[in-house]
Coordinates of C-alpha atoms in Angstrom, one line a residue:
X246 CA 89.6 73.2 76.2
X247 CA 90.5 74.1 72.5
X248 CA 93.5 73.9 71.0
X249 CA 94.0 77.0 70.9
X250 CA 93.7 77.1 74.8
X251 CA 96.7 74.4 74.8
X252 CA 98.6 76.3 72.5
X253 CA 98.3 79.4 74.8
X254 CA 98.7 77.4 77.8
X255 CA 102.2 75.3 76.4
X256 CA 103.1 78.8 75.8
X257 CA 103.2 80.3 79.3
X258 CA 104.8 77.1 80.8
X259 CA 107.7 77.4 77.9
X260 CA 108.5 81.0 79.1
X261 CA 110.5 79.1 82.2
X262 CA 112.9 77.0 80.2
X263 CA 113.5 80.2 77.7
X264 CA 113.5 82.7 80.2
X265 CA 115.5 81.2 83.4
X266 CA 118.9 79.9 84.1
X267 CA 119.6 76.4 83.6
X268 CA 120.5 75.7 87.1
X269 CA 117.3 77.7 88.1
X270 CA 115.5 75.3 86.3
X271 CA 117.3 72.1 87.4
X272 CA 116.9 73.2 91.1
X273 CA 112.9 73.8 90.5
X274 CA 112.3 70.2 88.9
X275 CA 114.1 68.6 91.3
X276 CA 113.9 70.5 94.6
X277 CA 110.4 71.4 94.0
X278 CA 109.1 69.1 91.7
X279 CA 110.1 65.8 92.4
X280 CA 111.1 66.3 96.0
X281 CA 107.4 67.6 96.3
X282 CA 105.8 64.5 94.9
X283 CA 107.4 62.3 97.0
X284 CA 106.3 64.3 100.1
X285 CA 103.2 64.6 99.2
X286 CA 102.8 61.0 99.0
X287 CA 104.3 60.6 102.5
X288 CA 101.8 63.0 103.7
X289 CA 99.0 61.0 102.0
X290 CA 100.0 58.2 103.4
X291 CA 100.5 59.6 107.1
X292 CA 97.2 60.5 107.0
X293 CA 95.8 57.8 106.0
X294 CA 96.9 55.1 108.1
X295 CA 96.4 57.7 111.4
X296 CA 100.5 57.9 111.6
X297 CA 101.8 60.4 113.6
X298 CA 100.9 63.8 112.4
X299 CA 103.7 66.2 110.7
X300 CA 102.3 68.9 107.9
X301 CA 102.8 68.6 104.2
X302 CA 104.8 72.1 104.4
X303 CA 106.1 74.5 106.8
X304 CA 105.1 78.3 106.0
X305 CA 108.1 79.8 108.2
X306 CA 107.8 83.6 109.6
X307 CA 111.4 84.6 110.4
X308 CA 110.7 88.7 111.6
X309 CA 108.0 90.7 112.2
X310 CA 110.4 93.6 111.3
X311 CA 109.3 95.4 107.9
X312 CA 109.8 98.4 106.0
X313 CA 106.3 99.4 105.3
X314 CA 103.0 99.7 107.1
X315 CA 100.9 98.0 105.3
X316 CA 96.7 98.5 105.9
X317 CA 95.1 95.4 107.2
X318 CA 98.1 93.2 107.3
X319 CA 98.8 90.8 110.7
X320 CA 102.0 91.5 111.4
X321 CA 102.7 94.0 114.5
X322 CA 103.8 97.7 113.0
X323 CA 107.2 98.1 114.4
X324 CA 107.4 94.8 115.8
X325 CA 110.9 93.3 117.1
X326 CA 110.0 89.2 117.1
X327 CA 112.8 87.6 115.2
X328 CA 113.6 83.6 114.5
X329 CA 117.0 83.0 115.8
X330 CA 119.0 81.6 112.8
X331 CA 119.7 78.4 114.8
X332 CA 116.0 77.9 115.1
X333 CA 115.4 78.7 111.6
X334 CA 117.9 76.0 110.8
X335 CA 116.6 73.8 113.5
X336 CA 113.0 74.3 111.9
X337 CA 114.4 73.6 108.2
X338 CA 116.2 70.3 109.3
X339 CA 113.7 68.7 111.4
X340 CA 111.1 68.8 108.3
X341 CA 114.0 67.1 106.2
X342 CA 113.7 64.4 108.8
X343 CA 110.1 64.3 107.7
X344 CA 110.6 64.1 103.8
X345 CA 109.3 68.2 103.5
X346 CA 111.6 70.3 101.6
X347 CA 109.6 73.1 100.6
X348 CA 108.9 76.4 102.7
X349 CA 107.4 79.7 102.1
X350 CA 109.7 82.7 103.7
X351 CA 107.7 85.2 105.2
X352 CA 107.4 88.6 107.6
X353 CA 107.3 91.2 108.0
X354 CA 109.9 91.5 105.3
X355 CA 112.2 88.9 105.4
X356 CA 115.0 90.4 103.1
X357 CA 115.4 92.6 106.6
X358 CA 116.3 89.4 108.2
X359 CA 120.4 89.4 108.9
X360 CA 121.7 86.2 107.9
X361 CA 118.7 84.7 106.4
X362 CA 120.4 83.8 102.4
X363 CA 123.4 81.9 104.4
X364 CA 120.7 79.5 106.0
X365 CA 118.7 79.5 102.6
X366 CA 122.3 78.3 100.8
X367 CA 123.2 75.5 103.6
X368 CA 119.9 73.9 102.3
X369 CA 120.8 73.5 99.2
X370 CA 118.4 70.8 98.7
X371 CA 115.8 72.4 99.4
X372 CA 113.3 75.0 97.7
X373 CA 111.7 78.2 99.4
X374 CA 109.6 80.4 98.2
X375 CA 110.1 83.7 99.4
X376 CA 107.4 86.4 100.4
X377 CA 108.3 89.9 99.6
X378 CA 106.8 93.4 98.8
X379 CA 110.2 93.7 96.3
X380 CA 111.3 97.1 97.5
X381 CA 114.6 95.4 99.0
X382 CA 115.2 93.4 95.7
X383 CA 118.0 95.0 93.9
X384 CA 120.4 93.4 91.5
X385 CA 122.8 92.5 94.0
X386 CA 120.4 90.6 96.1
X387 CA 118.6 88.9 93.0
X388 CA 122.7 87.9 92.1
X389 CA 122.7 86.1 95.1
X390 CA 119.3 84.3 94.7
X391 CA 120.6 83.4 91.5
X392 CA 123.7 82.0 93.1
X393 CA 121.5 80.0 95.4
X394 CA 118.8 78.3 92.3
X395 CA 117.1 77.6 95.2
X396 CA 114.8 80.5 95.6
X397 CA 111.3 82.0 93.9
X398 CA 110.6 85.1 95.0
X399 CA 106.7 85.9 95.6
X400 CA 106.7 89.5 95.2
X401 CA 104.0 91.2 96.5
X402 CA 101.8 93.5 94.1
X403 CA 99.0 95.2 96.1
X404 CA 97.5 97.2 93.6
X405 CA 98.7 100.0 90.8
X406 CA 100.4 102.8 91.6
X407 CA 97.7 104.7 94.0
X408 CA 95.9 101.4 95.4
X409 CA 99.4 100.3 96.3
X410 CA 101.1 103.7 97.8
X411 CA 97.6 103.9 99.9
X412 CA 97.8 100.8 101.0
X413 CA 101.5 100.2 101.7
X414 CA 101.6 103.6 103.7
X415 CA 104.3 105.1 101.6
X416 CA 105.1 107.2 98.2
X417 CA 106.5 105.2 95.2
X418 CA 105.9 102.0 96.3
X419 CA 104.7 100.3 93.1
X420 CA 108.0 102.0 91.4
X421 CA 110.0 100.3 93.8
X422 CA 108.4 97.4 93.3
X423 CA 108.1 96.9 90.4
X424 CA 112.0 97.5 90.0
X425 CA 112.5 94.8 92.2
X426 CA 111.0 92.3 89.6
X427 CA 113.1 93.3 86.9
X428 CA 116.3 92.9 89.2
X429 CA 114.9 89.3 89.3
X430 CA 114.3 88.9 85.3
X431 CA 117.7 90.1 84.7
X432 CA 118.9 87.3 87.0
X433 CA 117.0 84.8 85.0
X434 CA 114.7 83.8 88.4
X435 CA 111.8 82.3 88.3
X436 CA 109.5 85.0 89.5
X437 CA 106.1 84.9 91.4
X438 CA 103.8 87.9 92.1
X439 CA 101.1 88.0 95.1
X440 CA 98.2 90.0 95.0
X441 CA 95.6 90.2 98.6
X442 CA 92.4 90.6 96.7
X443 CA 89.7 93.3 98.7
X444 CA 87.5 95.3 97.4
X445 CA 90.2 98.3 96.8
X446 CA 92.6 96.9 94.4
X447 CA 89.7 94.2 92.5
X448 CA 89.0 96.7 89.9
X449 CA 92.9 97.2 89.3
X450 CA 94.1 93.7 89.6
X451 CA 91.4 91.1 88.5
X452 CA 91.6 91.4 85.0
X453 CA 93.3 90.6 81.5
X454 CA 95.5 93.6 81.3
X455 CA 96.8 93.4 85.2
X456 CA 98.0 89.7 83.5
X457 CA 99.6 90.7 80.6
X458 CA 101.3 93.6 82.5
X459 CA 103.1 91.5 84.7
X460 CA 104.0 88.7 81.9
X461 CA 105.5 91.7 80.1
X462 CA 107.4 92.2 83.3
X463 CA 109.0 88.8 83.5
X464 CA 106.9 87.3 86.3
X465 CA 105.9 83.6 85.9
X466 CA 103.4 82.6 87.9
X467 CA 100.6 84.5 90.3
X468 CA 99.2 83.6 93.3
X469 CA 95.9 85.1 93.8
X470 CA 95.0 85.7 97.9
X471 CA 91.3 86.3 99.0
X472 CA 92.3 89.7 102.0
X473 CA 91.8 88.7 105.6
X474 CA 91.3 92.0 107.5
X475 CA 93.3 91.7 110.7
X476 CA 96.5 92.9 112.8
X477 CA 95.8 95.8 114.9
X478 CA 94.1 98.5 112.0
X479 CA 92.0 96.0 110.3
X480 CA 89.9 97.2 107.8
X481 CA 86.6 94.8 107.6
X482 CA 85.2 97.7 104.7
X483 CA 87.5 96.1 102.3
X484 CA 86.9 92.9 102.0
X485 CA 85.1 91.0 99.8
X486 CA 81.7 90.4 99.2
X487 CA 80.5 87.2 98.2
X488 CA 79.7 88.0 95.4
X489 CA 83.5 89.5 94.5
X490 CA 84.9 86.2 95.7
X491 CA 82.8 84.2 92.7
X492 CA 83.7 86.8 90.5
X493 CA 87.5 86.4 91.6
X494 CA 87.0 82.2 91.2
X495 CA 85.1 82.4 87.9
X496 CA 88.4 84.6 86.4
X497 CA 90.8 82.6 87.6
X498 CA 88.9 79.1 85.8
X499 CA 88.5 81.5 82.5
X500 CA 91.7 82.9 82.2
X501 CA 93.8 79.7 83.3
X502 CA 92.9 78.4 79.4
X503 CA 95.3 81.1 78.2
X504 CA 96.7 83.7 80.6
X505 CA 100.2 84.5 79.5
X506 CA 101.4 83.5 83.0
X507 CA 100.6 80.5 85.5
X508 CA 97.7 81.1 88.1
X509 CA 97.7 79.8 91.4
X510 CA 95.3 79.4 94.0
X511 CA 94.8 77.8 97.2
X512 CA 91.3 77.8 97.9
X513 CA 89.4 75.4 95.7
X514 CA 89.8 71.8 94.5
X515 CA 89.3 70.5 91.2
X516 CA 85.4 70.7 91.8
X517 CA 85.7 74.2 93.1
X518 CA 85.0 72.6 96.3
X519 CA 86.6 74.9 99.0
X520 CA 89.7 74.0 100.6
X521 CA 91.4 75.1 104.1
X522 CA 95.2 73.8 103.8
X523 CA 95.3 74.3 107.9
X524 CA 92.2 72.2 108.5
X525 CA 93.6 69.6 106.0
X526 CA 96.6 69.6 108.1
X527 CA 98.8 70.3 104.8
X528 CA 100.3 73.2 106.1
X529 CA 100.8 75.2 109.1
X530 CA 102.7 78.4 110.0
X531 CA 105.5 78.8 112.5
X532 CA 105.8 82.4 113.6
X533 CA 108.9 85.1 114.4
X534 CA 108.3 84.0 118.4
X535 CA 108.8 80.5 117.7
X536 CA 105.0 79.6 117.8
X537 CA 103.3 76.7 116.0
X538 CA 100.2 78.3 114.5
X539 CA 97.2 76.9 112.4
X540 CA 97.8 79.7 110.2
X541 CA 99.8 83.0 109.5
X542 CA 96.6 85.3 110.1
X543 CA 96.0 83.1 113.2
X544 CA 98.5 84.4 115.8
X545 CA 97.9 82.6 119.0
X546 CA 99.1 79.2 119.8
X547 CA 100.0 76.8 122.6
X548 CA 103.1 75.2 121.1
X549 CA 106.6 76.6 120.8
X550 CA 110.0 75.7 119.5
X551 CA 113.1 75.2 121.9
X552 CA 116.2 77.4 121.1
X553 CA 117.2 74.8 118.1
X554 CA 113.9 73.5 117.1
X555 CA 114.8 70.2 118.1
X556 CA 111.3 69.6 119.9
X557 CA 109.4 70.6 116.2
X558 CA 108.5 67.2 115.6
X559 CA 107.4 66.2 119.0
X560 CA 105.2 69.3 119.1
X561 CA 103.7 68.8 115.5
X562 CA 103.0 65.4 116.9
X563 CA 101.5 65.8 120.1
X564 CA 99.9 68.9 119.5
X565 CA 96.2 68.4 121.1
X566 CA 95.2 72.5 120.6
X567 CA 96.0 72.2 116.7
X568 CA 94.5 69.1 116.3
X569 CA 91.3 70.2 118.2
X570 CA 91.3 73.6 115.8
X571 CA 91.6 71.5 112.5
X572 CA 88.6 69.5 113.4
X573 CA 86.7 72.6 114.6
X574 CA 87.2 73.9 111.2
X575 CA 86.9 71.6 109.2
X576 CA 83.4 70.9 110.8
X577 CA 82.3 74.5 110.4
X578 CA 82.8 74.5 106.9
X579 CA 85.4 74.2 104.1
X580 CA 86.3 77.5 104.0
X581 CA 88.0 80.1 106.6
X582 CA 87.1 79.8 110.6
X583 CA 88.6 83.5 110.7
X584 CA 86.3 85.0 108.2
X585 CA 83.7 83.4 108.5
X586 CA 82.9 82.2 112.3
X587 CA 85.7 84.5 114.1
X588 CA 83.4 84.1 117.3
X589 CA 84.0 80.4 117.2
X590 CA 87.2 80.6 116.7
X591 CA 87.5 83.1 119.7
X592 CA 85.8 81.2 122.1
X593 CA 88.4 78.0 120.9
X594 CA 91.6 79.8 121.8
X595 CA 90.0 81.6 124.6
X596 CA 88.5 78.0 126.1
X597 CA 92.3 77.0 125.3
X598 CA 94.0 80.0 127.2
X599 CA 96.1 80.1 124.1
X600 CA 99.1 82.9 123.8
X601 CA 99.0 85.4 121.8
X602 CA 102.3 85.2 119.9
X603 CA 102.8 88.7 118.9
X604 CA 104.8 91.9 120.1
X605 CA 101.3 94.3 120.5
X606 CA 99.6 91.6 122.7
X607 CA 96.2 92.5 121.5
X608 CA 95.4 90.0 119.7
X609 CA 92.3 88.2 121.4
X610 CA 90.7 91.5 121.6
X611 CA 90.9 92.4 118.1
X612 CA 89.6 88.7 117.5
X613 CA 86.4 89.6 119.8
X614 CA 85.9 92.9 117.6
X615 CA 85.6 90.9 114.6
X616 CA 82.5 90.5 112.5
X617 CA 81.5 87.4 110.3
X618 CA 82.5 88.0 106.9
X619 CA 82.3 86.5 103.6
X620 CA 84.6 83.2 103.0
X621 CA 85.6 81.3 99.9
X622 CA 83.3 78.6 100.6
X623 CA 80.9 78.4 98.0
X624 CA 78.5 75.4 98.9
X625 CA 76.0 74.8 95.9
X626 CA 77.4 77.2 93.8
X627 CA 81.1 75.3 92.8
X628 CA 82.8 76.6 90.0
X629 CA 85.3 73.2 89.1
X630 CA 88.0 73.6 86.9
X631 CA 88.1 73.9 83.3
X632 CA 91.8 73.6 82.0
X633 CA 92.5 70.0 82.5
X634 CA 95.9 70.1 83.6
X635 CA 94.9 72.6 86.7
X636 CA 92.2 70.1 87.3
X637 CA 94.6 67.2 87.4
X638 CA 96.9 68.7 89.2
X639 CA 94.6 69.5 92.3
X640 CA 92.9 66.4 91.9
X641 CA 96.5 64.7 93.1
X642 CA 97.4 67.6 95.4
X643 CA 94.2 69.4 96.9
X644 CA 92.6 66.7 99.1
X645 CA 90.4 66.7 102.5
X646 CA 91.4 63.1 103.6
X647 CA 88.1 63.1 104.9
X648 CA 88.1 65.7 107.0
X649 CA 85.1 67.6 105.4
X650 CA 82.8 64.5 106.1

């Protein structure tokens, strides 16, 4: 890196401490940060001395209620499936008894779910990272986010303004949006944007300008996803070649030296080796029916919640099907079962009788219509890292534990 790199990079990370409330700060260092560390090393060492297994971090589905339609996205149109707050509280508590405080909120749209900031504010010592498209953001809800310093939202970007009305199913989407991140900047948040990467929105999102437009917005940090086509109107055309997916990885190494904003990935290690967090065991997803699942994408599972989550443990624990699927991906390869072997994977959960966790209930037939696509998995051809800091930082935090052999 050149110092001019550092400079740029120093630069980015200094827009938090000028740009966000103190407490917003103070609850990210230690909520996040610190709290973070010390789980991680918990996890580490769980895993390393074959303790009893409990994930890293929870990603936590509370409705499948949402106020768009999105194309390709896995979550039932119209569906009703909701967390009860007492389970969401249940689920929150019992990793606390584990050492995780960290969550990602997700949907559908989760703003849509009633009560879901009073839980969020009970656990105060926690931090969540919440998953939205933004279009429910106002000023009064960022206010309250603000109140809470516990909260990043993740807002979900899906292209400019035609990409993103076409692929959200409505008019003005990007507008909305986009009005939902400066409701967040006036509220001094730290602010995360998502973007599911296919082939209809590469040309508008992977690039210098798509970076500097959001920094100019106020948003912090973005968190780059490769698009799984699934849910019940998948659309297999739009995803990414192999080639595309380099292309995506080789962009993110370049600009990381000085984007104007952080960029985050969870797909490759500091080698550019590829990484699966559900094989790894670092994270797994709980769903709106109260299902344990490897993944969100993923929606059938063997293992669910009681009405209070008090079982959450015991079911991490004991948990033979998610065990079995971790190893059967990991051995496949280091990238994504559902891309890139969805046959295997069907003939897992159908071998397992597994449930399909979802209000359609056509989930193991979509899985049997799928195709082998391409995955992030990019065996000979590794791009590593090149800013040293990004490279430290997944050498201590994106590990296989062994599980790729």
């Amino acid at each position: 890196m050149t110092w001019r790199a550092y400079r740029s990079m120093a630069k980015a990370v200094l827009r938090i401490p000028k740009e966000c409330a103190p407490r917003i700060i103070w609850k990210f260092i230690r909520n996040f940060g610190l709290r973070n560390l010390v789980n991680i090393r918990r996890f580490e060492r769980r895993q390393r001395q074959g303790a009893p297994f409990f994930p890293a971090f929870v990603i936590i589905s509370v409705t499948e209620s949402c106020n768009l339609s999105c194309s390709g996205c896995w979550v039932s149109t119209g569906g009703k499936k909701s967390l009860s707050l007492k389970q969401l509280d249940g689920i929150i508590e019992a990793c606390k008894r584990k050492g995780s405080y960290f969550f990602g909120i997700l949907g559908g749209e989760p703003l849509m779910y009633k009560g879901l900031l009073e839980v969020l504010a009970k656990h105060g010592d926690c931090y969540f990272q919440l998953f939205t498209n933004g279009t429910l953001l106002t000023e009064s809800v960022a206010l309250q986010l603000k109140r809470l310093g516990n909260v990043t939202p993740m807002i979900s970007i899906e292209g400019l303004k035609d990409e993103s009305d076409r692929r959200r199913g409505k008019d003005g989407v990007f507008e909305r949006t986009l009005a939902g991140v400066r409701a967040c900047r006036k509220a001094r948040l730290i602010i995360g944007a998502a973007a599911s990467i296919c082939q209809s929105n590469f040309p508008d999102l992977v690039n210098r300008n798509y970076l500097d437009l959001l920094a100019s917005e106020g948003v912090h940090y973005l968190w780059y996803y490769i698009y799984r086509p699934a849910g019940e109107a998948p659309n297999a055309a739009n995803a990414l070649t192999k080639e595309q997916i380099r292309a995506l990885r080789q962009f993110i190494v370049e600009q990381r030296n000085d984007a104007p904003l952080q960029l985050v990935d969870a797909y490759w290690d500091d080698k550019g080796q590829a990484i699966c967090p559900g094989a790894t065991g670092m994270s797994h997803h709980i769903s709106p029916s109260g299902a344990l699942e490897f993944c969100p994408p993923l929606q059938m599972a063997k293992d669910f919640i009681d009405d209070d989550a008090g079982n959450l443990g015991e079911l991490f624990e004991r948990s033979e099907f998610l065990a079995g699927l971790r190893k059967l991906a990991a051995t496949h390869s280091r990238g994504c079962i559902l891309l890139e072997n969805p046959a295997l994977m069907t003939q897992y959960l159908e071998t397992w009788q597994a449930t399909d966790t979802t209000s359609r209930g056509t989930v193991l037939e979509e899985y049997r219509r799928m195709t082998p696509l391409a995955g992030h998995d990019m065996q000979g051809e590794e791009i590593p890292e090149q800013n040293m800091f990004y490279r430290l930082l997944k050498k201590k935090y994106f590990f296989g534990f062994g599980v790729y052999g």
